[in-house]
Amino acid sequence: MSSDQSFQRALQRAFTHALAHLSSAETAPVNATTGLAELRARFGKPLPESGTDAAEVIDDLVRDAEGGLLGCNGGRFFGWVIGGTLPAALAADWLVSTWDQNAAIHACGPAEAVIEEIAGAWLKDLFGLPQTASFAFVTGTQMAHVTCLAAARHRLLARAGWDVEEHGLTGAPPIRVLTSSERHGSVERAVRMLGLGKRAIAALPCDGSGRLEPDVLARALDVAPSQPIIVVLHAGDLNIGAFDPFAELIPLARRHGAWVHVDGAFGLWAAASPKHRHLLRGVDGADSWTNDGHKWLNTPFDCGYAFVADPQAHRSAFSHRASYTQFVDDARDQIEWNPEWSRRGRGVPTYAALRQLGRAGVAELIERCCAHAHTLVMRIGSLPGAQVMWEPVINQGLVRFFDPRPGATDEDHDRRTDDIAARITASGEAFFAGTTWRSQRCMRVSVCNWQTSSSDVDRAVAAAQRALDRG
Ligand SMILES: *Cc1c(COP(=O)(O)O)cnc(C)c1O
């Protein structure tokens, strides 16, 4: 078989399977129905001695994955904070694999380098960030934190007369990281990876709306005023989508010489909506920001963004010019801004998604998801035996279920909450995950999928009703 025929047969099989998968989103269960042992048995063939026809490999993959895929690309998936994928973004992602460019430097893939340059500028525009900020397309907010905090580490230590890229951290002035109790675990992991150590983190208490209060931050900043400090704020925390009061906190932190980093994994998208933009007032005054394309913009995994107000600090942390690489004057080489060396053309699906939606389409997507989240939480939360724990301000809300037995304790209600969420998910009708919020178990409701419709919301509410009816 010629290589043309081999590509054609394999890609045609993949295309047929992909369409079947996408169009089953309406009817297929949203949960996994095949267990761990079964999946291992199916995929765990001995490493073959001889090869298999490419098209057959694809057919086998799809057959063996049956029941082991979640319905996150449909409208009834509300677990964690996970988006689907827009048609243009998915198709563009296929092309990225087809083109197979190494998006490390401009010379290895000129078109992709330029696409990334443009997509980065568009994102800054949508988020209302300074156009002079530098950026990197990384795997997700986790690596965006690493990227931004590496820039922070550079700048803060340079100000203290320490060259961290040259000398490392041994002997360097210790950096403190002030953040809120509602931080995502990826902040801690970034701090660990950068060698700052978990103990550098001081988790400050939040107010009743999940926001860090200015006087709490002011007191923490005053503890060791001469020490270099990173302040990590939130544009949409993971449970309730809370926004810190940036307009007050950022100037305060900067007066103390702190670097302000904003975890905006999904919440930064509020900037694209005239209705929700006010939540981000003052956010543009920070030093760095993160966001994910693979959540609310609905690009395929993996796709995250790092933005840094101080391009020189950003570049100093990553720049590397090896003797065998080629540089083109004036072009943007991704390796100057990215932690990776070889990498896929991650900017392409973002570029395609933004072109498919346009500015108005992004605003509409954000507002629609928020409206559905509100309806979903309020309707499930008003069922007998349920309670709204957090009414969505954006696309995140919380519901708790109560054990009806007389004398039921908090632990009983915790168990009941996990049990009802598990029953709804096991029905295959809607997918929810649990969380612990203020020491209580809750069912988290997150709407990030561009396909979620009113009828998906109806189906999810009906599934919750049935789960409760079972006693
Ligand atoms: C999802 C999320 C992260 C981690 O992002 P990844 O893209 O999974 O690396 C960090 N912070 C918040 C608030 C998140 O929602």
mmCIF file of N, CA and C in Angstrom, residues 104 147 219 233 405:
data_model
loop_
_atom_site.group_PDB
_atom_site.id
_atom_site.type_symbol
_atom_site.label_atom_id
_atom_site.label_comp_id
_atom_site.label_asym_id
_atom_site.label_seq_id
_atom_site.Cartn_x
_atom_site.Cartn_y
_atom_site.Cartn_z
ATOM 1 N N ALA A 104 8.587 25.278 18.129
ATOM 2 C CA ALA A 104 9.572 25.775 19.097
ATOM 3 C C ALA A 104 10.078 27.152 18.690
ATOM 4 N N THR A 147 5.093 29.443 34.260
ATOM 5 C CA THR A 147 5.684 30.441 33.360
ATOM 6 C C THR A 147 5.665 31.830 33.999
ATOM 7 N N ARG A 219 -2.255 43.375 56.205
ATOM 8 C CA ARG A 219 -1.552 42.847 57.387
ATOM 9 C C ARG A 219 -0.481 41.828 56.979
ATOM 10 N N LEU A 233 -3.828 36.240 43.146
ATOM 11 C CA LEU A 233 -5.254 36.563 43.280
ATOM 12 C C LEU A 233 -6.075 35.701 42.322
ATOM 13 N N ARG A 405 -33.361 11.392 57.133
ATOM 14 C CA ARG A 405 -33.625 10.684 58.402
ATOM 15 C C ARG A 405 -33.559 11.652 59.581
#
